[in-house]
Amino acid sequence: MHRILAALLLSGFLGGCATAPIAPPEAIASNGMNALSLFRGAGFVHVVTDLYLPGTAAPGLPETYACPDAATRIRIAAYPPATLPATDACALIDAAARHAQQWYPERRAAYTALLVPHGTRLNLRTRSLRFRVPHLTLAMRVYESRARTEANLVDLVAHETFHALGFAAGDRGAVDERTAYYAGLCTQLAVLGRIPEAALPGAPLASDNTDVVESADAAYRVRREIYGWLQDGEIRAGTPGGEHMQARCRDLPGAPATAE
């Protein structure tokens, strides 16, 4: 499980910006969580993100980079050792965001991507208040495998973009975890041309946290639904499995007309 959606609530005007450690759920997948709580009022969207990535190494100071050529507003914060070039991360996040934004073509989001090497621990809470345009801060694992890193990054951006833009648009269907997991997978296929097995959603988890359980159950359901389409360890565009996946993407509720 890459992430959970903590809550979608209507609220009055909320302000402030701060970061603080959080207490992660008792049961959590090894690749951590990005848990978004969203509130809106008077045209503003307030986003609180709880970020937790397990690990043993302490994070150093990140190098920051503003993506200059992206159509989307993106800021990169790469923790050492930085092995994924910021320019490559910019291009992937921009492509993933633009594809996922097709679910809600009148909406846009801004992004801060925290690139965290595998084995490094990250534990913080971020807050953002923006008019109409939610600002998403997402913690992204950087693995030794470049393919796994790219798949995780694209999937995470698309999944959370679906949730956040749907909430900003007032769509109650945006809380649906199954559709959000498919948004991530469909965006992987569209942007990268493949979905590696390592990037499939995970397995059920036992936890007292309802959000963790619901998200994990949805992830495992999606995994079961598409697992048979894998061929040689991936679902690739142009193969029978890829064609099945593209058909599923087209059939999703509110799917973009250009979904492939």
XYZ file of N, CA and C in Angstrom, residues 21-252:
696
model
N 6.096 15.839 13.614
C 6.064 14.385 13.507
C 4.673 13.838 13.788
N 4.388 12.673 13.265
C 3.114 12.015 13.482
C 3.367 10.629 14.064
N 2.314 10.049 14.615
C 2.375 8.666 15.072
C 1.762 7.796 13.987
N 2.549 6.983 13.293
C 2.005 6.172 12.205
C 1.095 5.083 12.736
N 0.190 4.561 11.907
C -0.651 3.445 12.325
C 0.198 2.255 12.756
N -0.409 1.384 13.584
C 0.322 0.228 14.089
C 0.749 -0.696 12.967
N -0.136 -0.901 11.995
C 0.180 -1.777 10.859
C 0.289 -0.920 9.608
N 1.387 -1.062 8.898
C 1.600 -0.250 7.701
C 2.509 -1.009 6.747
N 2.282 -0.816 5.462
C 3.103 -1.495 4.471
C 4.539 -0.986 4.531
N 5.453 -1.791 4.016
C 6.876 -1.468 4.122
C 7.259 -0.215 3.355
N 6.464 0.148 2.322
C 6.802 1.360 1.576
C 6.070 2.589 2.094
N 5.455 2.478 3.282
C 4.980 3.660 3.966
C 3.623 4.159 3.535
N 3.371 5.421 3.861
C 2.065 5.995 3.563
C 2.176 7.486 3.286
N 1.220 7.962 2.487
C 0.934 9.375 2.324
C -0.560 9.505 2.606
N -0.934 10.056 3.743
C -2.339 10.129 4.144
C -2.814 11.575 4.047
N -3.755 11.827 3.153
C -4.257 13.178 2.923
C -5.576 13.395 3.651
N -5.668 14.516 4.363
C -6.930 15.009 4.909
C -7.203 16.343 4.239
N -8.389 16.476 3.648
C -8.689 17.670 2.868
C -9.931 18.354 3.421
N -9.872 19.691 3.433
C -10.970 20.504 3.931
C -11.157 21.659 2.939
N -12.381 22.109 2.783
C -12.577 23.247 1.880
C -13.620 24.193 2.451
N -13.498 25.459 2.076
C -14.433 26.487 2.476
C -14.068 27.799 1.829
N -15.078 28.544 1.377
C -14.883 29.856 0.761
C -13.933 29.790 -0.437
N -13.934 28.675 -1.143
C -13.082 28.523 -2.309
C -11.672 28.053 -2.013
N -11.292 27.957 -0.744
C -9.956 27.513 -0.358
C -9.944 26.008 -0.111
N -8.813 25.396 -0.388
C -8.611 23.980 -0.093
C -7.450 23.864 0.880
N -7.724 23.282 2.035
C -6.711 23.089 3.069
C -6.335 21.616 3.064
N -5.057 21.332 2.863
C -4.564 19.962 2.772
C -3.608 19.704 3.932
N -3.906 18.662 4.703
C -3.003 18.190 5.746
C -2.529 16.807 5.317
N -1.222 16.630 5.197
C -0.670 15.356 4.748
C 0.217 14.767 5.826
N -0.112 13.545 6.236
C 0.727 12.793 7.160
C 1.596 11.840 6.352
N 2.902 12.012 6.469
C 3.863 11.261 5.669
C 4.688 10.371 6.585
N 4.752 9.092 6.236
C 5.589 8.195 7.020
C 6.206 7.146 6.105
N 7.538 7.109 6.093
C 8.280 6.081 5.372
C 9.195 5.398 6.380
N 9.054 4.091 6.578
C 9.897 3.398 7.553
C 11.323 3.260 7.050
N 12.257 3.160 7.964
C 13.664 2.993 7.604
C 14.539 3.127 8.824
N 15.824 2.911 8.633
C 16.782 3.002 9.735
C 17.713 4.205 9.614
N 17.891 4.718 8.407
C 18.794 5.857 8.202
C 18.061 7.164 8.446
N 18.722 8.099 9.097
C 18.144 9.420 9.321
C 18.275 10.255 8.047
N 17.286 11.058 7.736
C 17.376 11.881 6.524
C 18.360 13.023 6.696
N 19.134 13.297 5.664
C 19.970 14.487 5.654
C 19.166 15.673 5.174
N 19.847 16.757 4.871
C 19.151 17.934 4.363
C 18.881 17.767 2.869
N 17.641 17.965 2.431
C 17.332 17.767 1.014
C 17.799 18.939 0.157
N 18.100 18.630 -1.091
C 18.350 19.664 -2.090
C 17.033 19.972 -2.789
N 16.718 21.242 -2.917
C 15.438 21.627 -3.507
C 15.626 22.110 -4.938
N 14.584 21.919 -5.715
C 14.644 22.243 -7.136
C 13.236 22.574 -7.605
N 13.063 23.704 -8.250
C 11.782 24.081 -8.844
C 11.802 23.700 -10.317
N 10.843 22.924 -10.735
C 10.798 22.449 -12.124
C 10.452 23.607 -13.054
N 11.367 24.012 -13.932
C 11.146 25.221 -14.718
C 10.310 25.016 -15.970
N 10.333 23.816 -16.533
C 9.713 23.614 -17.844
C 8.423 22.802 -17.788
N 7.932 22.496 -16.596
C 6.735 21.675 -16.472
C 5.478 22.519 -16.625
N 4.444 21.901 -17.170
C 3.157 22.583 -17.270
C 2.494 22.698 -15.903
N 2.916 21.860 -14.972
C 2.380 21.822 -13.618
C 3.379 22.467 -12.660
N 2.874 23.102 -11.597
C 3.769 23.684 -10.594
C 4.320 22.566 -9.709
N 5.622 22.333 -9.807
C 6.246 21.204 -9.118
C 7.534 21.682 -8.452
N 7.719 21.262 -7.220
C 8.951 21.521 -6.485
C 9.491 20.183 -5.993
N 10.772 19.961 -6.160
C 11.426 18.714 -5.762
C 12.284 18.977 -4.521
N 12.216 18.065 -3.560
C 13.140 18.072 -2.417
C 13.746 16.678 -2.340
N 15.001 16.542 -2.770
C 15.662 15.235 -2.881
C 16.586 15.022 -1.693
N 16.305 13.983 -0.911
C 17.143 13.647 0.238
C 18.347 12.832 -0.224
N 19.508 13.022 0.411
C 20.711 12.291 -0.004
C 20.650 10.820 0.430
N 21.311 9.951 -0.348
C 21.946 10.237 -1.646
C 20.905 10.298 -2.757
N 20.922 11.380 -3.500
C 19.940 11.590 -4.567
C 20.390 10.840 -5.824
N 19.649 9.811 -6.198
C 20.015 9.000 -7.365
C 19.070 9.199 -8.543
N 17.936 9.836 -8.306
C 17.018 10.145 -9.401
C 17.175 11.624 -9.741
N 17.667 11.958 -10.939
C 17.852 13.367 -11.289
C 16.547 14.143 -11.142
N 16.640 15.346 -10.592
C 15.451 16.162 -10.379
C 14.725 16.450 -11.682
N 15.485 16.638 -12.769
C 14.836 16.918 -14.043
C 13.993 15.726 -14.511
N 14.470 14.506 -14.243
C 13.687 13.324 -14.602
C 12.435 13.224 -13.742
N 12.581 13.511 -12.443
C 11.417 13.495 -11.559
C 10.388 14.527 -12.004
N 10.856 15.701 -12.400
C 9.945 16.740 -12.887
C 9.122 16.246 -14.073
N 9.796 15.631 -15.036
C 9.100 15.171 -16.240
C 8.080 14.098 -15.904
N 8.425 13.167 -15.019
C 7.504 12.093 -14.662
C 6.297 12.620 -13.889
N 6.539 13.492 -12.912
C 5.437 14.042 -12.127
C 4.516 14.873 -13.006
N 5.096 15.665 -13.887
C 4.295 16.492 -14.795
C 3.415 15.621 -15.681
N 3.987 14.569 -16.254
C 3.215 13.692 -17.127
C 2.120 12.963 -16.355
N 2.452 12.479 -15.149
C 1.457 11.773 -14.343
C 0.327 12.706 -13.927
N 0.684 13.914 -13.511
C -0.337 14.876 -13.082
C -1.268 15.239 -14.229
N -0.692 15.506 -15.394
C -1.531 15.904 -16.524
C -2.470 14.776 -16.941
N -2.003 13.526 -16.874
C -2.888 12.417 -17.226
C -3.997 12.260 -16.185
N -3.653 12.300 -14.902
C -4.656 12.134 -13.855
C -5.633 13.305 -13.812
N -5.178 14.496 -14.183
C -6.053 15.660 -14.170
C -7.175 15.551 -15.189
N -7.062 14.607 -16.122
C -8.123 14.442 -17.107
C -9.429 13.956 -16.482
N -9.353 13.359 -15.271
C -10.598 12.996 -14.590
C -11.400 14.239 -14.233
N -10.691 15.326 -13.959
C -11.326 16.595 -13.576
C -10.656 17.709 -14.363
N -10.974 17.844 -15.644
C -10.214 18.728 -16.542
C -10.276 20.208 -16.179
N -11.221 20.608 -15.343
C -11.301 22.014 -14.953
C -10.466 22.309 -13.713
N -9.790 21.296 -13.188
C -9.044 21.450 -11.939
C -7.562 21.188 -12.146
N -6.753 21.785 -11.280
C -5.310 21.570 -11.297
C -4.808 21.470 -9.865
N -3.639 20.904 -9.698
C -2.995 20.837 -8.391
C -1.544 21.281 -8.529
N -0.937 21.652 -7.425
C 0.496 21.924 -7.353
C 1.126 20.854 -6.471
N 2.428 20.611 -6.642
C 3.061 19.469 -6.000
C 4.416 19.829 -5.395
N 4.681 19.258 -4.221
C 6.028 19.170 -3.675
C 6.343 17.698 -3.515
N 7.377 17.232 -4.178
C 7.756 15.821 -4.150
C 8.992 15.644 -3.282
N 8.864 14.874 -2.224
C 9.994 14.537 -1.362
C 10.549 13.200 -1.829
N 11.732 13.207 -2.425
C 12.349 11.986 -2.941
C 13.235 11.402 -1.851
N 12.839 10.232 -1.357
C 13.471 9.649 -0.168
C 14.081 8.296 -0.525
N 15.402 8.127 -0.377
C 16.031 6.847 -0.717
C 15.492 5.704 0.136
N 15.461 4.519 -0.444
C 15.042 3.319 0.282
C 15.944 3.124 1.504
N 15.320 2.859 2.660
C 16.074 2.687 3.894
C 16.136 3.931 4.756
N 15.757 5.089 4.203
C 15.732 6.328 4.971
C 14.359 6.534 5.584
N 14.342 6.903 6.840
C 13.086 7.103 7.563
C 12.625 8.547 7.411
N 11.335 8.715 7.166
C 10.750 10.058 7.093
C 9.440 10.039 7.855
N 9.229 11.045 8.699
C 8.033 11.094 9.532
C 7.681 12.552 9.777
N 6.672 13.063 9.077
C 6.311 14.463 9.257
C 4.884 14.709 8.805
N 4.403 15.878 9.165
C 3.076 16.348 8.744
C 3.245 17.685 8.046
N 2.570 17.858 6.921
C 2.625 19.129 6.205
C 1.218 19.696 6.077
N 1.146 21.012 5.953
C -0.133 21.712 5.799
C -0.018 22.715 4.663
N -1.102 22.872 3.943
C -1.117 23.854 2.860
C -2.525 24.412 2.715
N -2.618 25.704 2.465
C -3.895 26.364 2.217
C -3.775 27.145 0.918
N -4.552 26.764 -0.076
C -4.504 27.415 -1.387
C -5.925 27.681 -1.885
N -6.064 28.705 -2.702
C -7.356 29.014 -3.302
C -7.565 28.146 -4.538
N -8.532 27.254 -4.476
C -8.976 26.382 -5.568
C -7.971 25.309 -5.971
N -6.677 25.606 -5.875
C -5.644 24.682 -6.363
C -4.984 23.986 -5.168
N -5.341 22.734 -4.886
C -4.702 22.054 -3.748
C -3.215 21.849 -3.984
N -2.440 22.030 -2.922
C -0.994 21.810 -2.983
C -0.702 20.497 -2.268
N -0.210 19.504 -3.006
C 0.018 18.171 -2.465
C 1.506 17.976 -2.191
N 1.845 17.628 -0.959
C 3.201 17.234 -0.610
C 3.218 15.720 -0.481
N 4.047 15.053 -1.286
C 4.047 13.593 -1.357
C 5.460 13.063 -1.133
N 5.568 12.051 -0.280
C 6.849 11.404 -0.029
C 6.974 10.188 -0.935
N 8.026 10.155 -1.737
C 8.183 9.133 -2.773
C 9.468 8.346 -2.551
N 9.358 7.043 -2.522
C 10.512 6.184 -2.367
C 11.361 6.192 -3.642
N 12.683 6.245 -3.461
C 13.633 6.065 -4.556
C 14.348 4.745 -4.306
N 14.097 3.771 -5.180
C 14.653 2.422 -5.020
C 15.908 2.260 -5.872
N 16.607 1.161 -5.650
C 17.753 0.845 -6.505
C 17.298 0.596 -7.937
N 16.110 0.026 -8.106
C 15.553 -0.223 -9.430
C 14.935 1.056 -9.978
N 15.442 1.534 -11.083
C 14.896 2.751 -11.692
C 13.446 2.520 -12.138
N 13.134 1.331 -12.664
C 11.780 1.045 -13.131
C 10.788 1.096 -11.970
N 11.172 0.546 -10.818
C 10.279 0.557 -9.659
C 10.093 1.969 -9.140
N 11.160 2.754 -9.138
C 11.065 4.142 -8.700
C 10.107 4.926 -9.577
N 10.258 4.806 -10.876
C 9.401 5.541 -11.804
C 7.942 5.128 -11.654
N 7.701 3.823 -11.533
C 6.338 3.330 -11.402
C 5.697 3.837 -10.118
N 6.440 3.800 -9.010
C 5.913 4.260 -7.734
C 5.606 5.748 -7.772
N 6.485 6.521 -8.366
C 6.304 7.969 -8.442
C 5.055 8.314 -9.257
N 4.941 7.729 -10.436
C 3.802 8.020 -11.314
C 2.497 7.575 -10.662
N 2.512 6.394 -10.075
C 1.315 5.852 -9.436
C 0.854 6.733 -8.279
N 1.784 7.141 -7.435
C 1.441 7.947 -6.270
C 0.862 9.295 -6.670
N 1.481 9.956 -7.620
C 0.981 11.256 -8.077
C -0.436 11.120 -8.620
N -0.675 10.115 -9.459
C -1.992 9.962 -10.064
C -3.046 9.609 -9.022
N -2.724 8.704 -8.115
C -3.667 8.284 -7.081
C -4.136 9.465 -6.241
N -3.181 10.251 -5.748
C -3.541 11.352 -4.874
C -4.134 12.529 -5.646
N -3.736 12.704 -6.899
C -4.359 13.744 -7.729
C -5.834 13.454 -7.929
N -6.170 12.198 -8.192
C -7.569 11.812 -8.342
C -8.359 12.185 -7.097
N -7.861 11.811 -5.918
C -8.552 12.140 -4.679
C -8.702 13.647 -4.489
N -7.589 14.373 -4.620
C -7.580 15.793 -4.275
C -8.420 16.631 -5.233
N -8.278 16.391 -6.531
C -9.037 17.185 -7.498
C -10.522 16.847 -7.438
N -10.827 15.565 -7.214
C -12.228 15.196 -7.070
C -12.866 15.858 -5.867
N -12.126 15.922 -4.762
C -12.633 16.606 -3.578
C -12.833 18.095 -3.864
N -11.842 18.732 -4.496
C -11.952 20.158 -4.803
C -13.127 20.438 -5.730
N -13.456 19.461 -6.583
C -14.566 19.617 -7.524
C -15.916 19.265 -6.902
N -15.905 18.756 -5.657
C -17.146 18.392 -5.003
C -17.706 17.056 -5.436
N -16.875 16.188 -5.989
C -17.316 14.874 -6.449
C -17.193 13.864 -5.307
N -18.318 13.352 -4.833
C -18.282 12.388 -3.732
C -17.634 11.071 -4.150
N -17.590 10.791 -5.453
C -16.935 9.582 -5.925
C -15.432 9.604 -5.756
N -14.886 10.775 -5.429
C -13.430 10.893 -5.283
C -12.900 10.165 -4.057
N -13.779 9.755 -3.137
C -13.316 9.015 -1.958
C -13.085 7.543 -2.272
N -13.504 7.079 -3.447
C -13.439 5.648 -3.761
C -11.995 5.196 -3.966
N -11.511 4.320 -3.075
C -10.120 3.881 -3.150
C -9.869 2.972 -4.354
N -10.829 2.146 -4.711
C -10.614 1.251 -5.859
C -10.356 2.070 -7.120
N -11.169 3.096 -7.373
C -10.971 3.920 -8.555
C -9.644 4.660 -8.482
N -9.260 5.119 -7.276
C -7.991 5.832 -7.135
C -6.804 4.925 -7.435
N -6.867 3.657 -7.000
C -5.785 2.731 -7.327
C -5.727 2.478 -8.832
N -6.893 2.366 -9.457
C -6.891 2.204 -10.911
C -6.369 3.459 -11.604
N -6.654 4.632 -11.066
C -6.118 5.865 -11.658
C -4.598 5.810 -11.684
N -4.001 5.304 -10.607
C -2.549 5.167 -10.578
C -2.038 4.170 -11.593
N -2.697 3.034 -11.694
C -2.258 1.996 -12.635
C -2.452 2.430 -14.083
N -3.596 3.029 -14.369
C -3.862 3.477 -15.736
C -2.872 4.560 -16.157
N -2.493 5.407 -15.208
C -1.518 6.446 -15.524
C -0.138 5.840 -15.744
N 0.221 4.816 -14.976
C 1.472 4.107 -15.248
C 1.513 3.602 -16.676
N 0.446 2.950 -17.092
C 0.420 2.378 -18.436
C 0.503 3.467 -19.498
N -0.198 4.576 -19.266
C -0.203 5.655 -20.250
C 1.132 6.389 -20.314
N 1.760 6.631 -19.169
C 2.984 7.432 -19.114
C 4.221 6.592 -19.374
N 4.271 5.382 -18.773
C 5.467 4.539 -18.847
C 5.344 3.407 -19.865
N 4.122 3.102 -20.271
C 3.916 2.015 -21.231
C 3.918 0.637 -20.599
N 4.008 0.564 -19.274
C 4.057 -0.734 -18.599
C 3.710 -0.550 -17.122
N 3.292 -1.660 -16.511
C 3.045 -1.713 -15.064
C 3.817 -2.914 -14.536
N 4.950 -2.730 -13.872
C 5.689 -3.877 -13.333
C 4.949 -4.493 -12.159
N 5.162 -5.787 -11.959
C 4.484 -6.469 -10.859
C 4.775 -5.797 -9.521
N 5.997 -5.300 -9.348
C 6.368 -4.649 -8.085
C 5.548 -3.391 -7.818
N 4.907 -2.844 -8.846
C 4.129 -1.618 -8.689
C 2.640 -1.882 -8.509
N 2.235 -3.160 -8.472
C 0.828 -3.459 -8.230
C 0.476 -3.142 -6.782
N -0.786 -2.753 -6.528
C -1.199 -2.541 -5.135
C -1.000 -3.798 -4.310
N -0.993 -3.616 -2.967
C -0.503 -4.668 -2.094
C -1.487 -5.673 -1.577
N -1.424 -5.944 -0.276
C -2.164 -7.016 0.360
C -2.940 -6.463 1.547
N -3.937 -7.211 2.042
C -4.699 -6.727 3.199
C -3.827 -6.634 4.444
N -4.154 -5.658 5.300
C -3.415 -5.456 6.546
C -4.378 -5.506 7.726
N -3.917 -6.026 8.842
C -4.696 -6.005 10.076
C -4.323 -4.756 10.856
N -5.310 -3.914 11.165
C -5.030 -2.664 11.855
C -6.289 -2.169 12.540
N -6.115 -1.379 13.605
C -7.240 -0.727 14.255
C -7.635 0.557 13.538
N -6.830 0.957 12.567
C -7.095 2.181 11.812
C -7.991 1.847 10.621
N -9.212 2.366 10.628
C -10.181 2.041 9.581
C -9.699 2.472 8.210
N -9.059 3.639 8.119
C -8.583 4.128 6.826
C -7.521 3.203 6.241
N -6.614 2.723 7.089
C -5.577 1.803 6.628
C -6.210 0.523 6.099
N -7.166 -0.028 6.852
C -7.801 -1.281 6.456
C -8.557 -1.123 5.149
N -9.347 -0.053 5.026
C -10.145 0.142 3.810
C -9.258 0.333 2.592
N -8.189 1.113 2.733
C -7.295 1.333 1.609
C -6.565 0.051 1.222
N -6.112 -0.694 2.240
C -5.404 -1.940 1.962
C -6.318 -2.966 1.313
N -7.557 -3.040 1.777
C -8.508 -3.979 1.179
C -8.785 -3.624 -0.280
N -8.929 -2.312 -0.569
C -9.152 -1.885 -1.950
C -7.943 -2.203 -2.813
N -6.750 -1.989 -2.266
C -5.524 -2.288 -3.008
C -5.450 -3.768 -3.361
N -5.757 -4.618 -2.392
C -5.689 -6.062 -2.623
C -6.750 -6.513 -3.610
N -7.919 -5.893 -3.567
C -8.974 -6.213 -4.535
C -8.521 -5.898 -5.949
N -7.938 -4.714 -6.137
C -7.459 -4.335 -7.470
C -6.358 -5.289 -7.930
N -5.460 -5.650 -7.039
C -4.386 -6.585 -7.395
C -4.963 -7.905 -7.921
N -5.955 -8.445 -7.219
C -6.567 -9.706 -7.641
C -7.241 -9.560 -8.998
N -7.853 -8.399 -9.239
C -8.599 -8.196 -10.484
C -7.703 -8.173 -11.711
N -6.456 -7.716 -11.556
C -5.613 -7.539 -12.744
C -4.406 -8.465 -12.785
N -4.207 -9.254 -11.720
C -2.977 -10.043 -11.628
C -2.828 -10.999 -12.810
N -3.921 -11.536 -13.287
C -3.863 -12.482 -14.398
C -3.436 -11.869 -15.715
N -3.354 -10.562 -15.776
C -2.945 -9.893 -17.013
C -1.436 -9.703 -17.110
N -0.721 -10.072 -16.057
C 0.738 -9.973 -16.094
C 1.322 -10.961 -17.098
N 2.336 -10.538 -17.786
C 3.091 -11.404 -18.687
C 4.567 -11.053 -18.530
N 5.367 -12.044 -18.185
C 6.796 -11.824 -17.935
C 7.018 -10.735 -16.888
N 6.177 -10.751 -15.859
C 6.379 -9.849 -14.739
C 5.878 -8.436 -14.922
N 5.059 -8.182 -15.932
C 4.539 -6.837 -16.119
C 3.303 -6.861 -17.012
N 2.545 -5.801 -16.934
C 1.470 -5.538 -17.894
C 1.994 -4.465 -18.830
N 2.132 -4.797 -20.085
C 2.754 -3.886 -21.040
C 1.763 -3.491 -22.132
N 1.808 -2.221 -22.525
C 0.979 -1.751 -23.627
C 1.287 -2.548 -24.886
N 0.245 -2.879 -25.628
C 0.427 -3.617 -26.875
C 0.338 -5.123 -26.716
N 0.241 -5.634 -25.482
C 0.080 -7.063 -25.232
C -1.381 -7.326 -24.877
N -1.807 -8.602 -24.875
C -3.186 -8.887 -24.462
C -3.505 -8.335 -23.072
N -2.551 -8.483 -22.135
C -2.782 -7.936 -20.804
C -2.930 -6.431 -20.822
N -2.116 -5.774 -21.640
C -2.217 -4.335 -21.766
C -3.540 -3.889 -22.353
N -4.055 -4.664 -23.310
C -5.348 -4.340 -23.909
C -6.480 -4.508 -22.893
N -6.388 -5.559 -22.081
C -7.389 -5.729 -21.018
C -7.334 -4.552 -20.050
N -6.125 -4.126 -19.712
C -5.968 -3.027 -18.774
C -6.511 -1.730 -19.359
N -6.243 -1.471 -20.606
C -6.744 -0.263 -21.244
C -8.270 -0.250 -21.294
N -8.866 -1.412 -21.544
C -10.322 -1.498 -21.543
C -10.880 -1.201 -20.153
N -10.222 -1.731 -19.117
C -10.653 -1.454 -17.751
C -10.541 0.037 -17.455
N -9.461 0.655 -17.911
C -9.279 2.090 -17.681
C -10.390 2.898 -18.329
N -10.796 2.511 -19.518
C -11.869 3.234 -20.205
C -13.208 3.077 -19.498
N -13.390 1.964 -18.778
C -14.669 1.680 -18.134
C -14.789 2.239 -16.722
N -13.742 2.874 -16.201
C -13.788 3.401 -14.856
C -14.798 4.560 -14.762
